[in-house]
XYZ file of C-alpha atoms in Angstrom:
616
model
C -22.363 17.483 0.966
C -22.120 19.939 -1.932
C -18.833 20.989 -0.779
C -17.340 17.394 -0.563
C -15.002 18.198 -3.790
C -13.311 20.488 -1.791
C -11.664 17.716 0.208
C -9.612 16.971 -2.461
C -9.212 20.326 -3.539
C -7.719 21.757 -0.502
C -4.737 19.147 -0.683
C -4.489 19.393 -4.531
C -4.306 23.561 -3.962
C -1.506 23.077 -1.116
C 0.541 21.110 -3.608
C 0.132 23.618 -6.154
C 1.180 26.123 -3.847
C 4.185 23.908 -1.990
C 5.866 22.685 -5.371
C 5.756 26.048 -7.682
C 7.209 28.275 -4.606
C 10.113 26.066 -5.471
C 12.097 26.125 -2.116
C 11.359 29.470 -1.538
C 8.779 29.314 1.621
C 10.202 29.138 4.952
C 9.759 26.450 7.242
C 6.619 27.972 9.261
C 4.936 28.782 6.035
C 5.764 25.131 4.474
C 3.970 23.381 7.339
C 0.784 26.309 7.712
C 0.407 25.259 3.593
C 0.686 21.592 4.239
C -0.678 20.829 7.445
C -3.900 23.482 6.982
C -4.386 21.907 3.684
C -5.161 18.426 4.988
C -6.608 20.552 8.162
C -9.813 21.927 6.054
C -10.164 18.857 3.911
C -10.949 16.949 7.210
C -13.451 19.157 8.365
C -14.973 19.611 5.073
C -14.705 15.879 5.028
C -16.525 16.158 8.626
C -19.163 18.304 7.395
C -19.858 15.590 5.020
C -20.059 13.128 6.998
C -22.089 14.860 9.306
C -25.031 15.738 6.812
C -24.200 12.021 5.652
C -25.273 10.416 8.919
C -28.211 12.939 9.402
C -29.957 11.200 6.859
C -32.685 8.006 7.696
C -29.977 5.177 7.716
C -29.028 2.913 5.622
C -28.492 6.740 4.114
C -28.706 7.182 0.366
C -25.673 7.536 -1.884
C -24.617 10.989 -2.466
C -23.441 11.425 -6.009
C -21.574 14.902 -7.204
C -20.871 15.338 -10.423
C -18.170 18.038 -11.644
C -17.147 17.582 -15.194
C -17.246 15.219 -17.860
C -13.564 13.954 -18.359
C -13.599 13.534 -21.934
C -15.949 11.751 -24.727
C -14.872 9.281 -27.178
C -16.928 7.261 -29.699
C -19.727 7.020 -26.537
C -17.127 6.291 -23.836
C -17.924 9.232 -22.032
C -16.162 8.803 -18.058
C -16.883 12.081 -15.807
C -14.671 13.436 -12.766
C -17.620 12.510 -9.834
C -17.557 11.874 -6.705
C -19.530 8.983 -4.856
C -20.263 9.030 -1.454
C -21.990 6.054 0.821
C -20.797 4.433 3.730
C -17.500 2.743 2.379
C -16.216 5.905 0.580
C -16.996 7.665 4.177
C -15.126 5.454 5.966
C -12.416 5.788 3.864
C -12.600 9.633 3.424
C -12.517 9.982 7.163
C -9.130 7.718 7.457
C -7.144 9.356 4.960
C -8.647 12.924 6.275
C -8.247 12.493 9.658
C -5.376 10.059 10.261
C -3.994 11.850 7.472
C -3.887 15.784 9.594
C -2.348 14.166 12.532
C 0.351 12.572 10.701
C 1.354 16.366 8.714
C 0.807 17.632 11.924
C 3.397 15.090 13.870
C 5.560 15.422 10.314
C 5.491 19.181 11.053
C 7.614 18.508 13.772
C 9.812 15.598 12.483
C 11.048 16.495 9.224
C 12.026 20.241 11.068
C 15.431 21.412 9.791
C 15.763 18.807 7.057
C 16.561 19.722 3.355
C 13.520 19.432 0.995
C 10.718 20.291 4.181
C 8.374 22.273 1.774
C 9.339 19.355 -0.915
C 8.125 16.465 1.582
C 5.036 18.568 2.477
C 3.999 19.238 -1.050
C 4.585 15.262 -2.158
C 2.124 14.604 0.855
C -0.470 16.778 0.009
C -0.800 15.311 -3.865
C -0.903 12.064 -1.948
C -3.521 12.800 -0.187
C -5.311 14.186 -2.944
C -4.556 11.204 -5.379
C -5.909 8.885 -2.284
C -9.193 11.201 -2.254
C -9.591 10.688 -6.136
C -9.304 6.723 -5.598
C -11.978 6.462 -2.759
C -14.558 8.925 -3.702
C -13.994 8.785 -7.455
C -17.440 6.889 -8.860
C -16.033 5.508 -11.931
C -13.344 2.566 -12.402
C -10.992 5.305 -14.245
C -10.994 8.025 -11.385
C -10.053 5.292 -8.856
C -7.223 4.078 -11.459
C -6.213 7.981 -11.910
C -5.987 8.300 -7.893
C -4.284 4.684 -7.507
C -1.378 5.921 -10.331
C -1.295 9.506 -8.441
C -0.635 7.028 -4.663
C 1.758 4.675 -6.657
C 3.850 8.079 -8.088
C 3.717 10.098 -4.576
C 4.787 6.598 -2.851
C 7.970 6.566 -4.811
C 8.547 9.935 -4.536
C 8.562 9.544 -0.693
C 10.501 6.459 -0.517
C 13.350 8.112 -2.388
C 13.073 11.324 -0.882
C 16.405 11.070 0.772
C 17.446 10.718 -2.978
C 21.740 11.911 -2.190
C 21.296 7.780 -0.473
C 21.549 5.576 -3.464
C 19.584 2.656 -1.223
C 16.709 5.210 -0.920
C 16.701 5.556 -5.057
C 16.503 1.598 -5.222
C 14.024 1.042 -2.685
C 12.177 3.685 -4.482
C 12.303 1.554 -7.436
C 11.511 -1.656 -6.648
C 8.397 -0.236 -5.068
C 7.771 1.690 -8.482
C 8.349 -1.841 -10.290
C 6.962 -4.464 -8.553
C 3.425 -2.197 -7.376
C 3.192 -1.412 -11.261
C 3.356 -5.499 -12.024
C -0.055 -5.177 -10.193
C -1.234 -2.068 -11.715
C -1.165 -3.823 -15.175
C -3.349 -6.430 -13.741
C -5.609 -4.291 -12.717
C -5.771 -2.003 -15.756
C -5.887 -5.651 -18.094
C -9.506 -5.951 -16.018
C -10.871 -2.428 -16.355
C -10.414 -3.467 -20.114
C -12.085 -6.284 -19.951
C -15.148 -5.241 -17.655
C -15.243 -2.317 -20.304
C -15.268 -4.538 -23.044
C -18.291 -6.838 -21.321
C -20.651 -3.496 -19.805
C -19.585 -0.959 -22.289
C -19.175 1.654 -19.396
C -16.382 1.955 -16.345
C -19.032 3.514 -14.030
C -19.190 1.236 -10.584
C -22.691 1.289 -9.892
C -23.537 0.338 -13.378
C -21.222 -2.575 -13.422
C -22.084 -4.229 -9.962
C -26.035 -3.626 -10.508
C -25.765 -5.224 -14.665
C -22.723 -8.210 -13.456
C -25.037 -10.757 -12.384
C -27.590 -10.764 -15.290
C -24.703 -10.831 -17.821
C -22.112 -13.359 -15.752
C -23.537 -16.440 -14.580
C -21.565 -17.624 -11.123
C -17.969 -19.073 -12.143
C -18.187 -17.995 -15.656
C -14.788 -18.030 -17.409
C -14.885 -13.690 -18.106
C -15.859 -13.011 -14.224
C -13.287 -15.378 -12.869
C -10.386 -13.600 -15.142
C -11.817 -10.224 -14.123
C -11.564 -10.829 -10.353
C -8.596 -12.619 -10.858
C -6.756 -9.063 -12.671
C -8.296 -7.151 -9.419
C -7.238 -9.302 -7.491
C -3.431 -8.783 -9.052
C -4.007 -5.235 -8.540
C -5.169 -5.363 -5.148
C -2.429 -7.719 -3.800
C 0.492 -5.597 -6.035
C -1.099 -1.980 -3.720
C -1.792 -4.057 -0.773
C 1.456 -5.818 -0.270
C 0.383 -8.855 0.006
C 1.484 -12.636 -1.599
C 3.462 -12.898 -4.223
C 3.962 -9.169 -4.763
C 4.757 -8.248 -1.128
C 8.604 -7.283 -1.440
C 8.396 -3.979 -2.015
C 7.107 -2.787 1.596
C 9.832 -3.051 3.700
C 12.180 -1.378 1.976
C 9.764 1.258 1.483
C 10.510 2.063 5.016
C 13.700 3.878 3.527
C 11.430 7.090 3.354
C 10.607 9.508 6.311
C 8.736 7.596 9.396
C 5.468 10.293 8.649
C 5.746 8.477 4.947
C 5.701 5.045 6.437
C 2.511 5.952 8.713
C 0.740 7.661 6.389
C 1.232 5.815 2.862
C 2.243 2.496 4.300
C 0.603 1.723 7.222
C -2.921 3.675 7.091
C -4.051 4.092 3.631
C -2.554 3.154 0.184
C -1.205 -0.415 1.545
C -5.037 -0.880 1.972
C -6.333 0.261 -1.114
C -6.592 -3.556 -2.513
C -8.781 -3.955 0.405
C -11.326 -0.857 -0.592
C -10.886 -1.807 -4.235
C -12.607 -5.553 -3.279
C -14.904 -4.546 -1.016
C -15.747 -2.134 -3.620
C -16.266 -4.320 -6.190
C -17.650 -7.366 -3.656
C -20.582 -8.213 -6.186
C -17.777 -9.331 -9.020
C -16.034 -11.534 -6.494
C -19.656 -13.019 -5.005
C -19.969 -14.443 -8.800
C -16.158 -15.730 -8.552
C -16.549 -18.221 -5.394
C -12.999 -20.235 -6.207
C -11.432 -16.275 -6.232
C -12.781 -15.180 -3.612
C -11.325 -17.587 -1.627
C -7.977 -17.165 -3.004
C -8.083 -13.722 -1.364
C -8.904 -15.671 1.652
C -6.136 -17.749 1.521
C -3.306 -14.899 0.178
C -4.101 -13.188 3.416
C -4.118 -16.241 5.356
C -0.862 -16.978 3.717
C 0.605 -13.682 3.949
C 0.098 -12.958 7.345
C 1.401 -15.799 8.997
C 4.748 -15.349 6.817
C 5.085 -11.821 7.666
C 4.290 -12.733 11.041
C 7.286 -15.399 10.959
C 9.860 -12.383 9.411
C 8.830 -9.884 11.930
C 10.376 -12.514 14.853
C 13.526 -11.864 13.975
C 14.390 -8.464 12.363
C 16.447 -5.663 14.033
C 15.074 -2.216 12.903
C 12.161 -1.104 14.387
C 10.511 -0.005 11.367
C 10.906 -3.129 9.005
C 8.991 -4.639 12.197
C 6.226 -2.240 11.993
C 6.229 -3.343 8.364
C 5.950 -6.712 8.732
C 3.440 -6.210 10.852
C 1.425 -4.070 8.319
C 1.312 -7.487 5.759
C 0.653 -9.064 8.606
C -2.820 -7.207 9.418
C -3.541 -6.481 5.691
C -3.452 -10.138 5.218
C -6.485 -10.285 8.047
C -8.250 -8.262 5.737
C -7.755 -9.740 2.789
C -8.564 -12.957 4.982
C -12.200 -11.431 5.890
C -12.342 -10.511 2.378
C -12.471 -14.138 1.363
C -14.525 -15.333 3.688
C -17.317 -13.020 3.368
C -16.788 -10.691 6.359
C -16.856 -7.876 4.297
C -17.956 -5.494 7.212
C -15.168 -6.744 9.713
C -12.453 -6.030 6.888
C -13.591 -2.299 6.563
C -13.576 -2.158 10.388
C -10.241 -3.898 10.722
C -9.218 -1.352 8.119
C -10.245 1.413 10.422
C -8.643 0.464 13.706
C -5.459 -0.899 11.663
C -4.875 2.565 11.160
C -5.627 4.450 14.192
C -3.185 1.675 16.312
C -0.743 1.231 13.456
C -0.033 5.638 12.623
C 0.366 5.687 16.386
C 3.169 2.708 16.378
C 4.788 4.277 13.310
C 4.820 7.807 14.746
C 6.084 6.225 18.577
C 8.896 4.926 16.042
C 9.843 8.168 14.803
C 9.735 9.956 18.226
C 12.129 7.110 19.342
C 14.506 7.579 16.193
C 14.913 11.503 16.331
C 15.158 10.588 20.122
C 17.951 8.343 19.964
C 20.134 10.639 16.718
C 18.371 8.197 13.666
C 19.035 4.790 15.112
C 16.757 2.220 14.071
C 18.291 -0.862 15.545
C 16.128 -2.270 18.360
C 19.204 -3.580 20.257
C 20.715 -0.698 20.161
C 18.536 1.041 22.217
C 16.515 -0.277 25.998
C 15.600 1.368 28.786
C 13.495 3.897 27.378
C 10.515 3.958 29.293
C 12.014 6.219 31.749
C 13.283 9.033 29.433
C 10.105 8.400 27.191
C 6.929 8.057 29.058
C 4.901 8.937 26.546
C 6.579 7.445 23.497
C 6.433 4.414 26.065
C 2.454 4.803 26.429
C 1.820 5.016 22.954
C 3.504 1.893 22.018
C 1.883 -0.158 25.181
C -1.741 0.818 23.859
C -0.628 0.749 20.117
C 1.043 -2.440 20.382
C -1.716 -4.129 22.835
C -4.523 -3.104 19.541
C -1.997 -4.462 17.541
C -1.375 -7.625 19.689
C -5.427 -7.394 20.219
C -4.917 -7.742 23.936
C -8.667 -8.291 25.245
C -11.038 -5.624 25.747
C -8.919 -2.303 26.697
C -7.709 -1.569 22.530
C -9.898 -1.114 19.270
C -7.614 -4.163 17.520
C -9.307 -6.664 19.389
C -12.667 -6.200 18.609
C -11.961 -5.780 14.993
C -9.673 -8.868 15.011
C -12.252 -10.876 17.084
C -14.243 -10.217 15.082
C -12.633 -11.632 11.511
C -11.934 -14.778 13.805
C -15.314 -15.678 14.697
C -16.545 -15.053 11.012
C -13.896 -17.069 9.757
C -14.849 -19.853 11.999
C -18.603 -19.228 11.607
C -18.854 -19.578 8.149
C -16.854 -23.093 8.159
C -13.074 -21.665 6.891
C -11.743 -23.833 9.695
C -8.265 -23.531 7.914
C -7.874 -20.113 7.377
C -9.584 -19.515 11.560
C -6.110 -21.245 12.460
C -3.940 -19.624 10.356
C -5.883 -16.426 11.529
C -4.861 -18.003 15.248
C -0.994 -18.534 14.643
C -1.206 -15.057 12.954
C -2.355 -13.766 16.262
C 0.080 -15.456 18.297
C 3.103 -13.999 16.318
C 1.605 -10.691 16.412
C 1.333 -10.552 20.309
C 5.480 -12.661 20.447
C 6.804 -10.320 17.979
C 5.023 -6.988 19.176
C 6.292 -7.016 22.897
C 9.516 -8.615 21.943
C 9.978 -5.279 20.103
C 8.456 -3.254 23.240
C 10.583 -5.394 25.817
C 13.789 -4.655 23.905
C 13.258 -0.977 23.331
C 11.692 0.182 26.697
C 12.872 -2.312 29.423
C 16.595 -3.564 30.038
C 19.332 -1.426 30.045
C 19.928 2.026 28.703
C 22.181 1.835 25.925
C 21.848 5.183 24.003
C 21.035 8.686 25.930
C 17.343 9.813 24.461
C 16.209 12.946 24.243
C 12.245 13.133 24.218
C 10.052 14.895 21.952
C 7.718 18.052 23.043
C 5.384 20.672 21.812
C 2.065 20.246 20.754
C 3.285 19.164 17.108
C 4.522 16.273 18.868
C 2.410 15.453 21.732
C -1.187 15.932 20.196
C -1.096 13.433 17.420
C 0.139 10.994 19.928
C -2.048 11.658 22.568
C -5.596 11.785 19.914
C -4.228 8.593 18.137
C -3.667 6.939 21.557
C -7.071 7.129 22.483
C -8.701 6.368 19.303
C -6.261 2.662 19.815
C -8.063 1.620 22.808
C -11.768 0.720 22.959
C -13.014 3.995 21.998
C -12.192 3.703 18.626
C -14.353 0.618 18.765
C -16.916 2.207 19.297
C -16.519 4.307 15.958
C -19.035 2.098 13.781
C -18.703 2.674 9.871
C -21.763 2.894 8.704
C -21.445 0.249 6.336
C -25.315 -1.513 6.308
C -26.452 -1.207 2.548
C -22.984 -1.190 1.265
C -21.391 -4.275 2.225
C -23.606 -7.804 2.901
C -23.500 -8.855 6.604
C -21.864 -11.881 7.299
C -24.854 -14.744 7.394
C -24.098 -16.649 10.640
C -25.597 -20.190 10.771
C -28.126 -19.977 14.124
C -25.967 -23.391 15.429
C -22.337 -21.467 15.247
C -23.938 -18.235 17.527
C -23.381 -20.066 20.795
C -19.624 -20.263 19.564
C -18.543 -17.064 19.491
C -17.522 -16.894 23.361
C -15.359 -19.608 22.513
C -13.596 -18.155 19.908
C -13.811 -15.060 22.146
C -12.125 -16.842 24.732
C -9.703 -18.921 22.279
C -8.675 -15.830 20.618
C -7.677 -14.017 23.756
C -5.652 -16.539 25.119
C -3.452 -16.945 22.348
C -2.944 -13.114 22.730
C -1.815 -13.213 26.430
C -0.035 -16.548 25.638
C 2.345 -14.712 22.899
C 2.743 -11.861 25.224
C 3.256 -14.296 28.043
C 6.224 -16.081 25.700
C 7.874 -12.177 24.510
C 8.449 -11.481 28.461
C 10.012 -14.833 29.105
C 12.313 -14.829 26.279
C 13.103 -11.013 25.699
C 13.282 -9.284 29.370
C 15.908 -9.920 31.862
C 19.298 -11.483 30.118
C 17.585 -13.006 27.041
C 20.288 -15.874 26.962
C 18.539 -18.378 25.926
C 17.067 -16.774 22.438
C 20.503 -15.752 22.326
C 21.278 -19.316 21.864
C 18.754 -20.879 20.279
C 19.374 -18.174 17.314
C 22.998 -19.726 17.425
C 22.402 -22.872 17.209
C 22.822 -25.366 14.239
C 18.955 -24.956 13.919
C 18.806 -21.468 14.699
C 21.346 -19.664 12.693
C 19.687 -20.958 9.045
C 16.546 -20.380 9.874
C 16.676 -16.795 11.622
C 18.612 -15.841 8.513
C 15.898 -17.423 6.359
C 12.947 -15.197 8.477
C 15.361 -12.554 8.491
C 15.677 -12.417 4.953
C 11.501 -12.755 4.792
C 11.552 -16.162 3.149
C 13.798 -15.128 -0.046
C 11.635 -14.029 -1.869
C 13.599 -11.392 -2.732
C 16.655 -13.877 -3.605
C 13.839 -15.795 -5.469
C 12.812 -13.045 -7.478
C 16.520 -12.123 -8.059
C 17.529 -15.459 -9.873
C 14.168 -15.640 -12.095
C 13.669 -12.321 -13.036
C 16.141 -9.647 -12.537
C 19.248 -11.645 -13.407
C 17.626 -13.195 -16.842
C 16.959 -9.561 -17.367
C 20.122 -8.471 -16.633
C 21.501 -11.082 -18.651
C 19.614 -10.200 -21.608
C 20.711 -6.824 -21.348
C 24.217 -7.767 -21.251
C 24.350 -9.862 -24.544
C 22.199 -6.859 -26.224
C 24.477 -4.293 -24.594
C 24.664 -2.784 -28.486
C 21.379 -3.524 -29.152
C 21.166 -6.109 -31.909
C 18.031 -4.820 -32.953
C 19.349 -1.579 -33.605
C 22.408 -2.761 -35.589
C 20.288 -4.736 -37.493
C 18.324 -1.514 -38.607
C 21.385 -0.015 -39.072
C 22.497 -2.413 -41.634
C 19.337 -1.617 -43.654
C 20.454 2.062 -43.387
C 24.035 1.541 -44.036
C 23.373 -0.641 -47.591
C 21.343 2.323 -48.497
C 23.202 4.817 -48.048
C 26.810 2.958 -49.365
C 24.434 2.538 -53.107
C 23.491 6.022 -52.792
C 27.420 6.774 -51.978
C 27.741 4.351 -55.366
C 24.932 5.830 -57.410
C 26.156 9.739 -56.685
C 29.539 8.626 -58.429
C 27.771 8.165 -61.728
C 26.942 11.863 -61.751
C 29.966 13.642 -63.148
C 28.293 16.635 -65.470
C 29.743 15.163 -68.812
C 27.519 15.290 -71.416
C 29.724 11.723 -72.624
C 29.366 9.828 -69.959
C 25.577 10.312 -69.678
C 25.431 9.834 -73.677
C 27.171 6.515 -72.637
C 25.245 5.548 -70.028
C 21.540 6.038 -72.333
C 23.164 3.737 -74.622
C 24.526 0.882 -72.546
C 20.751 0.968 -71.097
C 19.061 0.848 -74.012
C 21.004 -2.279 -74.559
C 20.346 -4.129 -71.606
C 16.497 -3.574 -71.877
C 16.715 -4.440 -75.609
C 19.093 -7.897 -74.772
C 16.036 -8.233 -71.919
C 13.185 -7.934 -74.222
C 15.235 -10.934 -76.714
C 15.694 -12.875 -73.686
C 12.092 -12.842 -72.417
């Protein structure tokens, strides 16, 4: 475990390397830098993990200290890095996930402009994502959650020459950074109250200095909370994510499908003992998930391109999480988080086989038929989407979904268990409406299918990690997280909600063949009818929140900016400058050289303080 800084310094050296070659690396060279980068941080991140889970379990947190970061008046934060079974979860994720995604991006992003560019932006992702998990102070998890924030807008708008790529870009720059100063608002504040930013310190002192509910835990939580929910995409900051998807597919897999989008979910669970003294906030997490994922479940009926789908769907299962979060399943988020993104890289990367395939078309209805020409692609998204869907006992999804239901029901959230069941239904509807469109019906585009082992392998690896073997991947999470305390009269239940929960799966799967294979004529309709039309365009449109946000912030703003075009500030400066410098303009007339004038101007001055002196 000595060597675990070397997992982020393998990525942060690839960077290094990829960005001050400055274009000059070929394309072979580009992807050995990038790919192997990632490539030794995962087995470093193995070896780890592997002395990790040697130890007598619950194993003891490893702690490595580098350097101290820098001292001022006693605040004294250090680069260190903390590893127990959350961070290892985590680490293995981003590591592994992570080198099949360069790997399949090796092979995507081939012949476009800016390939060592993309791969060097990845790497100091991955290395900023590193910093943020294993980082065992408040400040080295805000250093790494800036460094995911930056890389995720440089990714977004790396088709920059696309103007729509530069304001997507942007608003996920923005509206992510409205949540950042949240969360940067509580590190002050818990600094203020502990005197230190170091986690450990802070969890093990919170509940001798904050009693339960106490106004300065509540606003902590609370400014967490905004930061987790601004990373996460999640209620009311959730806008940004789907037009995120303007970057590379490899981008959307990696960054916003497997591991920043659920940073707000490590930084609660992270900080769990805060939100334990914050009951009422707590369950607002609950209820923003619960909120959040049956809206994005709602807007992913009804769009068109396959990867604002895959989007939605991301909310979607981030909102589960956030919805275990808030009801106490702590360990079932983490595990959620883990299956979310072995079955959700595999979706996004079946996306981008399909839209090199088919010449960059995105539209769903643009394409059909491709299960013959795409067998594989066509695999992937039947055991992708059926984790995603969490068809019963063949995919990792439904155990880890299953199991935030029964929690959620077991503890008494009765509410957020049905909006957890609804969620579930849309999932399965809107999933195989997407995989009835693309891969039954009739051909509509000619597709040429991937190959080599660029391609194939991270498809094939990530496909079997979707189905029940990646189920059986427990994180080792006992001493880290509380376990979920099931009343003994509820455990007789959870076949039930076994049962329940599986039904509404088939059922929405059940509905998606009915309405979307064979002539689809009557969705056709009902989307046309007087009904229909306003509220598909309302789903479509993901609520209007964006339109919201339009009318109450950016057009005041604009607004403002128009009326102080010339900046009345400035021009009222100005006139402070301007008086000065006209009496100076006045003041150098007086000084002509004459030996009269000045013999003058003594004596007219001597008389006005003389007439003065009278006066007073």
């Amino acid at each position: 475990m000595n060597a675990l800084y070397l997992t982020i310094l393998f990525p942060l050296l690839g960077y290094l390397i990829l960005a001050f070659s400055r274009g000059r690396l070929s394309e072979n060279v580009s992807a050995a830098v990038g790919v192997g980068s990632i490539g030794l941080a995962a087995l470093t991140a193995l070896n780890a993990g592997a002395e990790f889970l040697a130890q007598a379990q619950p194993a003891a947190p490893f702690t490595q200290h580098l350097w101290t970061w820098m001292q001022v008046d006693g605040f004294a934060p250090a680069f260190s890095l903390h590893l127990d079974g959350l961070s290892l979860t985590l680490l293995g994720v981003v590591t592994g996930v992570g080198f099949f995604i360069h790997l399949f991006a090796s092979w995507y992003m081939r012949g476009e402009a800016g390939y060592q560019r993309f791969f060097s932006y990845m790497n100091l992702f991955v290395a900023a994502m590193l910093c943020l998990v294993l980082g065992d102070n408040l400040l080295m998890m805000y250093l790494g959650w800036e460094g995911v924030g930056l890389c995720s807008f440089l990714l977004i708008g790396f088709y920059y020459k696309n103007p729509a790529n530069g304001l997507a870009a942007r608003k996920a720059f923005i509206v992510t950074r409205v949540g950042d100063v949240f969360l940067a608002i509580g590190l002050f504040i818990l600094y203020r109250e502990f005197g230190t930013l170091h986690i450990q310190d802070i969890l093990t002192r919170a509940p001798a200095v904050w009693a339960e509910g106490s106004y300065w835990v509540t606003a902590a939580t609370l400014l967490l909370l905004g930061g987790a929910v601004g990373k996460s995409a999640q209620l009311p900051l959730q806008t940004w994510l789907a037009d995120a998807m303007a970057g590379p597919t490899p981008v959307s897999a990696l960054i916003h499908a497997a591991t920043m989008v659920t940073a707000g979910v490590y930084l609660i669970a992270r900080t769990h003992p805060l939100f334990l003294l914050a009951p009422d906030v707590l369950h607002l997490v609950g209820v923003i998930g619960a909120t959040t994922l049956v809206l994005s479940g709602f807007a992913a009926l009804v769009q068109t391109d396959i990867k604002r789908i895959l989007a939605y769907s991301t909310m979607s299962q981030i909102g589960y999480m956030f919805l275990a979060l808030g009801v106490g399943a702590w360990q079932a988020s983490v595990f959620h988080l883990m299956t979310h993104a072995f079955f959700k890289a595999l979706l996004f990367l079946s996306a981008g086989s399909i839209i090199i395939a088919l010449h960059h078309e995105q539209n769903i209805f643009r394409m059909g038929g491709l299960r013959k020409s795409m067998p594989l692609v066509y695999a992937c998204f039947l055991i992708g989407g059926a984790a995603l869907a969490a068809v019963p006992f063949i995919d990792a999804g439904f155990y880890s979904k299953d199991r935030i239901l029964w929690e959620a029901y077991a503890t008494g959230n009765t509410d957020l268990f049905a909006a957890g069941l609804l969620g579930a239904f849309l999932t399965s509807l809107y999933t195989f409406r997407l995989i009835f469109v693309v891969f039954h019906g009739k051909a509509q585009t000619e597709a040429h299918a991937g190959h080599g082992i660029a391609h194939h392998l991270p498809l094939l690896v990530l496909m079997l990690l979707s189905t029940f073997v990646g189920a059986w991947i427990t994180p080792p999470l006992a001493g880290v997280l509380p376990e979920t305390v099931i009343p003994e009269a509820m455990e007789s239940s959870h076949h039930m909600i076994e049962i329940m929960a599986a039904v509404v799966a088939l059922s929405g799967i059940a509905l998606a063949a009915l309405l979307f294979l064979g002539e689809r004529r009557f969705v056709t309709a009902l989307a046309n009818s007087a009904i229909g039309r306003p509220v598909s365009k309302l789903w479509l449109n993901a609520w209007g929140f964006d339109w919201l946000y339009d009318r109450v912030f950016v057009r005041p703003f604009m607004f403002l900016v128009k009326i102080n075009h010339r900046d009345l500030s400035d021009r009222a400066v100005g006139v402070v400058t301007a008086t000065m410098m006209k009496a100076h303009a006045i003041s150098s007339q007086t000084q002509t050289g004459r030996l009269g004038w000045y013999a003058v101007s003594m004596a007219g001055g001597a008389v006005l303080v003389l007439a003065a002196l009278v006066l007073i």
